[in-house]
Amino acid sequence: MMTSHARTEELLQEQKNKLYLRNDRLFAILFVVEWICLIGIAAIVSPKTWVATSSSIHPHIWTATLVGGLSIVFPLILVKTHPSRAITRHMIAIAQMVLAALLIHLTGGRIESHFLIFGSLAFLAFYRDWRVLITASAIAAADHLLRGIFFPQSVYGILYASPWLTVEHVFWVVFEDIFLIISCLQGNREMHEISSRQAEVEASKENVELLVEQRTKELRQSEKQVATQFEVSRLLAEATSLDECYESLLACVSNGVFGDESVLCSAIWLKDESDKDLRCAGFWKRNEKCEMFERVSKEMSIKSESDLPGRVLSAGSIQWLNLVSDDVNLQRKACAREAGLRTAIGFPIVIEGRIAAVVEFYVDEVKQPSMETFDLLVAIGRQIGQFMLRRSSQEMNDQLAKIVESSTDAIYGLNLDLIITGWNKGAEKLYGYTAKEAIGKSITMLVPPDNLREFFMNIEKVKEGACIESLDSTRQRGDQLVDVSLSLAPIYRNGEMVGISEIDRDISERKAAEKRVSEFYSIVSHELRTPLTSIRGALGLIEGGIVKQGSQKCTDLIRIGRESSDRLIRLINDILDLKKIESGKFELQLEPIAADRLLEEAVNSFKGMADERGVKLRLENEPPRVTINIDKDRCTQVLSNLISNALKFSKGGSEVTVNGVLDKEQIRFIVVDNGPGIPDSELPKLFQKFRQLDSSDTRKSEGTGLGLAVSKALVEQHGGQIGVQSKVGKGSTFWFDLPLHYKAPV
């Protein structure tokens, strides 16, 4: 055994080598950085030298590049080839002082650059080797002495330097060295103390092991049982589930229960799906004589009170059969006798007062019960039971953790100081913070200032033991507010509240949908009320005799009533069409249609509306003469929607043009107006259901916000696309593309 002093020195040297190696690598990086900086300083301070009008690269740049590079090459090689060696440390010290001297030279002896020498000594002190400081100080002193004599301007920035100036600089270096050397010696003493304590701990450990070894010699049987329990613990600790270690576990118990090879076979029985009968889940045998016994065991199902496992299940305690051949209840007696099995022992595995499994083993000689054996079997049964309970709990916890982690809701935990302690993927997605960024921060970073009072009131309720469920609120996501439905509940550990769990569900879409539905109700009620009011008013005037039947006024009122009825029919048809499309019950009536005729009919049908509004409506160019496979009524409906919208939002005197453009295998229909245009921020809303840019009851233009949504759905039913380009104040261009030879999917 190594002496304590020798071990201390060995540990101390290991610590020093690690320290030397780390500092060698740090200085290697520092050298490269310093070299680059020196070249940069030379380039900045004196990039060129001039002779009359001619210039060339200043010698300082070459000095920084060559001298600096040569001074660090050898130390870098030593760091690579001889790390942690004394020669490497001293060469690093020399190189560092040369670089410091070079910096002083490049700056013309500026006093500020002398501080690199003191800083370098401090860095070198990291080695905790005072000899390195002596080497570095000697280099610095020699440099100041020689350059102070022969080139004082390089080191002091003056043409003549008194020798006392060199003495002064050397004095300050020595002054710093005194403190650094004391620090190095103190550090070495601390390292020695640490190594000494570690050596003492190791020596104590060895003494304990010797004492244990002596004790185990006196208690060999106990050691066998302890070893068996330890081996069982190890097997269970390494196993992820019980079924993967049945055989090794049974072998361990069989070899350790009596400390010999008398156990020939063993088996573990688990309850089946009915939770009443036992099935053999694992079997171990020492030799081939037990093959028949194994086969019979695996094929049978044992009920309570029958055979050995059933008896253990019924009694709930260890069962010991001194002689297997004399037991009348053993169903496998014939196979046991043939295999030479004499004594059988079974013991239960209990989980929270319930027998979860039974282990049995068979011996080739008669064994008498003993308290030591009973204690060992009880302990092993408890170990296996705890393992099964622990694995069951772990599987449940893992499952819950996976559920939490994979949940799209933001789920996170807080301690009682409202610091975030847990953060799932849903929270990352909702709030934009990773778990690393969020954990350890206060939850108040997610609570808008206006909601803080309400938030703290809810927290107080939770701390009193209450649960808050599905509370609509808002949370802060960066600079934005997000609508959430939050649930808060206390977290308990051993009956004591230790934190709070919070679940935030993003309900932005629900809120937006509620807003759209509210707007839709407002729009639809307006769209229903307006024509119904017109119809009712017209009929009331006719019915009351205020307007004479057959008169021009009566005819006008009847026309108003009919137009209002048509408006109601269009509204209802739009709603029904959209419903059919969304439910997949909408079918197109495809037929070959001439594109030019389709455009002409659409434009002609709106001539009257255009004239009423004082808007010029025309076909911009001669439409392409091609035939397309479409549902004519539905495509006419799309064109009508786009043209009516263009007329509706165009001022008197402006122009609306309609055009068709052929592009390879598709045709594009285009409607251009000179209306007010649409802001870019509003464009994404155009083709959404129940959406209008102005959804107020006082809006100037009628409509439900369904026309463009229905148009988009109809175009997509034809395998096409619809879109818009618009500029505020200049007008809008709506278009939709249709394939020339579309075939409806089967």
mmCIF file of C-alpha atoms in Angstrom, residues 93-310:
data_model
loop_
_atom_site.group_PDB
_atom_site.id
_atom_site.type_symbol
_atom_site.label_atom_id
_atom_site.label_comp_id
_atom_site.label_asym_id
_atom_site.label_seq_id
_atom_site.Cartn_x
_atom_site.Cartn_y
_atom_site.Cartn_z
ATOM 1 C CA ALA A 93 7.511 33.495 -19.716
ATOM 2 C CA ILE A 94 10.337 34.610 -22.040
ATOM 3 C CA ALA A 95 7.985 34.945 -25.027
ATOM 4 C CA GLN A 96 5.450 36.930 -23.019
ATOM 5 C CA MET A 97 8.109 39.407 -21.886
ATOM 6 C CA VAL A 98 9.427 39.716 -25.463
ATOM 7 C CA LEU A 99 5.895 40.542 -26.657
ATOM 8 C CA ALA A 100 5.577 43.120 -23.852
ATOM 9 C CA ALA A 101 8.918 44.649 -24.831
ATOM 10 C CA LEU A 102 7.830 44.705 -28.469
ATOM 11 C CA LEU A 103 4.621 46.562 -27.526
ATOM 12 C CA ILE A 104 6.668 49.149 -25.588
ATOM 13 C CA HIS A 105 8.929 49.593 -28.635
ATOM 14 C CA LEU A 106 6.010 49.943 -31.066
ATOM 15 C CA THR A 107 4.341 52.617 -28.895
ATOM 16 C CA GLY A 108 7.573 54.604 -28.559
ATOM 17 C CA GLY A 109 8.071 53.794 -24.873
ATOM 18 C CA ARG A 110 4.683 55.120 -23.726
ATOM 19 C CA ILE A 111 4.289 54.577 -19.998
ATOM 20 C CA GLU A 112 0.874 52.916 -20.487
ATOM 21 C CA SER A 113 2.422 50.072 -22.478
ATOM 22 C CA HIS A 114 4.726 49.209 -19.527
ATOM 23 C CA PHE A 115 1.660 47.941 -17.676
ATOM 24 C CA LEU A 116 1.649 44.880 -19.960
ATOM 25 C CA ILE A 117 4.768 43.724 -18.087
ATOM 26 C CA PHE A 118 2.946 43.853 -14.760
ATOM 27 C CA GLY A 119 -0.129 42.225 -16.271
ATOM 28 C CA SER A 120 2.030 39.505 -17.817
ATOM 29 C CA LEU A 121 3.596 38.731 -14.446
ATOM 30 C CA ALA A 122 0.116 38.416 -12.972
ATOM 31 C CA PHE A 123 -0.888 36.029 -15.753
ATOM 32 C CA LEU A 124 2.273 33.963 -15.278
ATOM 33 C CA ALA A 125 1.482 33.721 -11.561
ATOM 34 C CA PHE A 126 -1.441 31.476 -12.581
ATOM 35 C CA TYR A 127 1.152 28.703 -12.899
ATOM 36 C CA ARG A 128 1.841 28.986 -9.129
ATOM 37 C CA ASP A 129 5.516 28.450 -10.008
ATOM 38 C CA TRP A 130 7.641 31.276 -8.616
ATOM 39 C CA ARG A 131 10.593 30.248 -10.834
ATOM 40 C CA VAL A 132 8.626 31.319 -13.912
ATOM 41 C CA LEU A 133 8.259 34.791 -12.386
ATOM 42 C CA ILE A 134 12.027 34.985 -11.848
ATOM 43 C CA THR A 135 12.660 34.084 -15.501
ATOM 44 C CA ALA A 136 10.146 36.648 -16.741
ATOM 45 C CA SER A 137 11.459 39.366 -14.410
ATOM 46 C CA ALA A 138 15.036 38.700 -15.482
ATOM 47 C CA ILE A 139 14.058 39.094 -19.147
ATOM 48 C CA ALA A 140 12.191 42.339 -18.372
ATOM 49 C CA ALA A 141 15.123 43.737 -16.328
ATOM 50 C CA ALA A 142 17.658 42.810 -19.020
ATOM 51 C CA ASP A 143 15.485 44.398 -21.702
ATOM 52 C CA HIS A 144 15.142 47.666 -19.769
ATOM 53 C CA LEU A 145 18.851 47.746 -18.930
ATOM 54 C CA LEU A 146 20.131 47.114 -22.449
ATOM 55 C CA ARG A 147 17.615 49.262 -24.277
ATOM 56 C CA GLY A 148 17.960 51.970 -21.595
ATOM 57 C CA ILE A 149 21.668 52.147 -22.452
ATOM 58 C CA PHE A 150 21.631 51.710 -26.238
ATOM 59 C CA PHE A 151 18.123 52.718 -27.327
ATOM 60 C CA PRO A 152 16.361 54.613 -24.479
ATOM 61 C CA GLN A 153 13.799 56.166 -26.801
ATOM 62 C CA SER A 154 12.493 52.647 -27.598
ATOM 63 C CA VAL A 155 11.831 51.814 -23.970
ATOM 64 C CA TYR A 156 11.325 55.164 -22.210
ATOM 65 C CA GLY A 157 10.337 57.453 -25.069
ATOM 66 C CA ILE A 158 13.289 59.833 -24.418
ATOM 67 C CA LEU A 159 16.667 60.279 -26.086
ATOM 68 C CA TYR A 160 18.645 59.923 -22.854
ATOM 69 C CA ALA A 161 17.641 57.861 -19.817
ATOM 70 C CA SER A 162 19.287 57.924 -16.449
ATOM 71 C CA PRO A 163 20.361 54.498 -15.092
ATOM 72 C CA TRP A 164 18.174 55.262 -12.104
ATOM 73 C CA LEU A 165 15.147 55.147 -14.392
ATOM 74 C CA THR A 166 15.996 51.512 -15.164
ATOM 75 C CA VAL A 167 16.484 50.867 -11.450
ATOM 76 C CA GLU A 168 13.057 52.373 -10.763
ATOM 77 C CA HIS A 169 11.330 50.126 -13.312
ATOM 78 C CA VAL A 170 13.162 47.058 -12.060
ATOM 79 C CA PHE A 171 12.202 47.970 -8.492
ATOM 80 C CA TRP A 172 8.493 47.979 -9.337
ATOM 81 C CA VAL A 173 8.832 44.624 -11.097
ATOM 82 C CA VAL A 174 10.562 43.168 -8.051
ATOM 83 C CA PHE A 175 7.965 44.771 -5.816
ATOM 84 C CA GLU A 176 5.166 42.997 -7.723
ATOM 85 C CA ASP A 177 7.192 39.756 -7.792
ATOM 86 C CA ILE A 178 7.327 39.708 -3.990
ATOM 87 C CA PHE A 179 3.551 39.631 -3.717
ATOM 88 C CA LEU A 180 3.117 37.215 -6.612
ATOM 89 C CA ILE A 181 5.730 34.806 -5.239
ATOM 90 C CA ILE A 182 4.021 34.888 -1.839
ATOM 91 C CA SER A 183 0.729 34.157 -3.632
ATOM 92 C CA CYS A 184 2.309 31.238 -5.522
ATOM 93 C CA LEU A 185 3.738 29.754 -2.358
ATOM 94 C CA GLN A 186 0.405 30.144 -0.594
ATOM 95 C CA GLY A 187 -1.362 28.478 -3.530
ATOM 96 C CA ASN A 188 1.102 25.580 -3.462
ATOM 97 C CA ARG A 189 0.496 25.125 0.252
ATOM 98 C CA GLU A 190 -3.264 25.019 -0.345
ATOM 99 C CA MET A 191 -2.815 22.457 -3.129
ATOM 100 C CA HIS A 192 -0.629 20.406 -0.825
ATOM 101 C CA GLU A 193 -3.262 20.547 1.911
ATOM 102 C CA ILE A 194 -5.969 19.428 -0.498
ATOM 103 C CA SER A 195 -3.809 16.565 -1.739
ATOM 104 C CA SER A 196 -3.010 15.577 1.828
ATOM 105 C CA ARG A 197 -6.669 15.491 2.811
ATOM 106 C CA GLN A 198 -7.540 13.453 -0.275
ATOM 107 C CA ALA A 199 -4.741 11.019 0.489
ATOM 108 C CA GLU A 200 -6.043 10.680 4.035
ATOM 109 C CA VAL A 201 -9.558 9.992 2.745
ATOM 110 C CA GLU A 202 -8.226 7.343 0.381
ATOM 111 C CA ALA A 203 -6.158 5.802 3.154
ATOM 112 C CA SER A 204 -9.198 5.755 5.436
ATOM 113 C CA LYS A 205 -11.188 4.106 2.683
ATOM 114 C CA GLU A 206 -8.552 1.411 2.295
ATOM 115 C CA ASN A 207 -8.548 0.842 6.034
ATOM 116 C CA VAL A 208 -12.323 0.472 6.020
ATOM 117 C CA GLU A 209 -12.111 -2.028 3.174
ATOM 118 C CA LEU A 210 -9.557 -4.045 5.132
ATOM 119 C CA LEU A 211 -11.784 -3.976 8.181
ATOM 120 C CA VAL A 212 -14.771 -5.111 6.092
ATOM 121 C CA GLU A 213 -12.723 -7.896 4.585
ATOM 122 C CA GLN A 214 -11.739 -9.135 8.029
ATOM 123 C CA ARG A 215 -15.304 -8.966 9.222
ATOM 124 C CA THR A 216 -16.663 -10.830 6.191
ATOM 125 C CA LYS A 217 -14.345 -13.727 6.913
ATOM 126 C CA GLU A 218 -16.072 -14.168 10.265
ATOM 127 C CA LEU A 219 -19.561 -13.871 8.767
ATOM 128 C CA ARG A 220 -19.362 -15.776 5.497
ATOM 129 C CA GLN A 221 -22.966 -16.838 5.469
ATOM 130 C CA SER A 222 -24.150 -13.343 6.221
ATOM 131 C CA GLU A 223 -21.874 -12.058 3.490
ATOM 132 C CA LYS A 224 -23.509 -14.445 1.022
ATOM 133 C CA GLN A 225 -26.923 -13.111 1.910
ATOM 134 C CA VAL A 226 -25.783 -9.494 1.834
ATOM 135 C CA ALA A 227 -24.077 -10.142 -1.504
ATOM 136 C CA THR A 228 -27.266 -11.686 -2.831
ATOM 137 C CA GLN A 229 -29.300 -8.676 -1.753
ATOM 138 C CA PHE A 230 -26.692 -6.363 -3.213
ATOM 139 C CA GLU A 231 -26.691 -8.267 -6.499
ATOM 140 C CA VAL A 232 -30.462 -8.162 -6.600
ATOM 141 C CA SER A 233 -30.307 -4.391 -6.036
ATOM 142 C CA ARG A 234 -27.738 -4.015 -8.792
ATOM 143 C CA LEU A 235 -29.755 -6.066 -11.270
ATOM 144 C CA LEU A 236 -32.874 -4.095 -10.480
ATOM 145 C CA ALA A 237 -31.027 -0.790 -10.679
ATOM 146 C CA GLU A 238 -29.663 -1.621 -14.135
ATOM 147 C CA ALA A 239 -32.963 -2.974 -15.456
ATOM 148 C CA THR A 240 -35.567 -0.750 -17.063
ATOM 149 C CA SER A 241 -38.292 -3.343 -16.515
ATOM 150 C CA LEU A 242 -38.670 -6.579 -14.545
ATOM 151 C CA ASP A 243 -39.251 -8.826 -17.546
ATOM 152 C CA GLU A 244 -35.799 -8.098 -19.005
ATOM 153 C CA CYS A 245 -33.990 -9.411 -15.914
ATOM 154 C CA TYR A 246 -36.107 -12.451 -14.916
ATOM 155 C CA GLU A 247 -33.432 -15.034 -15.653
ATOM 156 C CA SER A 248 -30.489 -13.145 -14.107
ATOM 157 C CA LEU A 249 -32.606 -12.252 -11.060
ATOM 158 C CA LEU A 250 -33.705 -15.849 -10.508
ATOM 159 C CA ALA A 251 -30.115 -17.074 -10.965
ATOM 160 C CA CYS A 252 -28.910 -14.571 -8.367
ATOM 161 C CA VAL A 253 -31.528 -15.640 -5.784
ATOM 162 C CA SER A 254 -30.969 -19.347 -6.509
ATOM 163 C CA ASN A 255 -27.202 -19.133 -6.027
ATOM 164 C CA GLY A 256 -27.332 -16.908 -2.988
ATOM 165 C CA VAL A 257 -30.208 -18.196 -0.881
ATOM 166 C CA PHE A 258 -28.213 -21.125 0.539
ATOM 167 C CA GLY A 259 -24.767 -20.048 -0.588
ATOM 168 C CA ASP A 260 -24.275 -23.187 -2.699
ATOM 169 C CA GLU A 261 -25.442 -24.858 -5.900
ATOM 170 C CA SER A 262 -28.203 -26.930 -4.347
ATOM 171 C CA VAL A 263 -31.007 -24.933 -6.037
ATOM 172 C CA LEU A 264 -31.718 -26.577 -9.408
ATOM 173 C CA CYS A 265 -34.430 -24.301 -10.778
ATOM 174 C CA SER A 266 -36.590 -21.313 -9.920
ATOM 175 C CA ALA A 267 -39.518 -19.401 -11.429
ATOM 176 C CA ILE A 268 -41.403 -16.129 -11.035
ATOM 177 C CA TRP A 269 -45.192 -16.086 -11.341
ATOM 178 C CA LEU A 270 -47.260 -12.989 -12.126
ATOM 179 C CA LYS A 271 -50.997 -12.447 -12.020
ATOM 180 C CA ASP A 272 -52.724 -12.691 -15.390
ATOM 181 C CA GLU A 273 -55.260 -10.248 -16.852
ATOM 182 C CA SER A 274 -58.001 -11.582 -14.576
ATOM 183 C CA ASP A 275 -55.846 -10.647 -11.552
ATOM 184 C CA LYS A 276 -56.749 -14.013 -10.012
ATOM 185 C CA ASP A 277 -54.656 -16.742 -11.641
ATOM 186 C CA LEU A 278 -50.866 -16.930 -11.819
ATOM 187 C CA ARG A 279 -48.823 -17.448 -15.006
ATOM 188 C CA CYS A 280 -45.127 -18.294 -15.229
ATOM 189 C CA ALA A 281 -43.353 -15.155 -16.462
ATOM 190 C CA GLY A 282 -39.727 -16.309 -16.083
ATOM 191 C CA PHE A 283 -37.821 -19.534 -15.454
ATOM 192 C CA TRP A 284 -34.196 -20.391 -14.605
ATOM 193 C CA LYS A 285 -32.601 -23.872 -14.485
ATOM 194 C CA ARG A 286 -29.126 -25.074 -13.547
ATOM 195 C CA ASN A 287 -29.066 -28.104 -15.874
ATOM 196 C CA GLU A 288 -31.059 -29.948 -18.511
ATOM 197 C CA LYS A 289 -32.812 -32.254 -16.029
ATOM 198 C CA CYS A 290 -35.389 -29.525 -15.329
ATOM 199 C CA GLU A 291 -36.493 -28.970 -18.969
ATOM 200 C CA MET A 292 -39.723 -30.959 -18.571
ATOM 201 C CA PHE A 293 -40.519 -29.153 -15.315
ATOM 202 C CA GLU A 294 -39.912 -25.820 -17.085
ATOM 203 C CA ARG A 295 -42.163 -26.704 -20.036
ATOM 204 C CA VAL A 296 -45.017 -27.823 -17.785
ATOM 205 C CA SER A 297 -44.671 -24.701 -15.613
ATOM 206 C CA LYS A 298 -44.857 -22.322 -18.573
ATOM 207 C CA GLU A 299 -47.933 -24.043 -19.995
ATOM 208 C CA MET A 300 -50.054 -24.075 -16.853
ATOM 209 C CA SER A 301 -52.146 -21.498 -15.014
ATOM 210 C CA ILE A 302 -52.276 -21.746 -11.211
ATOM 211 C CA LYS A 303 -55.262 -20.707 -9.152
ATOM 212 C CA SER A 304 -55.216 -19.553 -5.554
ATOM 213 C CA GLU A 305 -54.463 -22.308 -3.002
ATOM 214 C CA SER A 306 -53.335 -24.785 -5.709
ATOM 215 C CA ASP A 307 -49.716 -25.812 -6.203
ATOM 216 C CA LEU A 308 -46.945 -23.927 -4.421
ATOM 217 C CA PRO A 309 -47.409 -20.470 -6.009
ATOM 218 C CA GLY A 310 -51.182 -20.615 -5.376
#
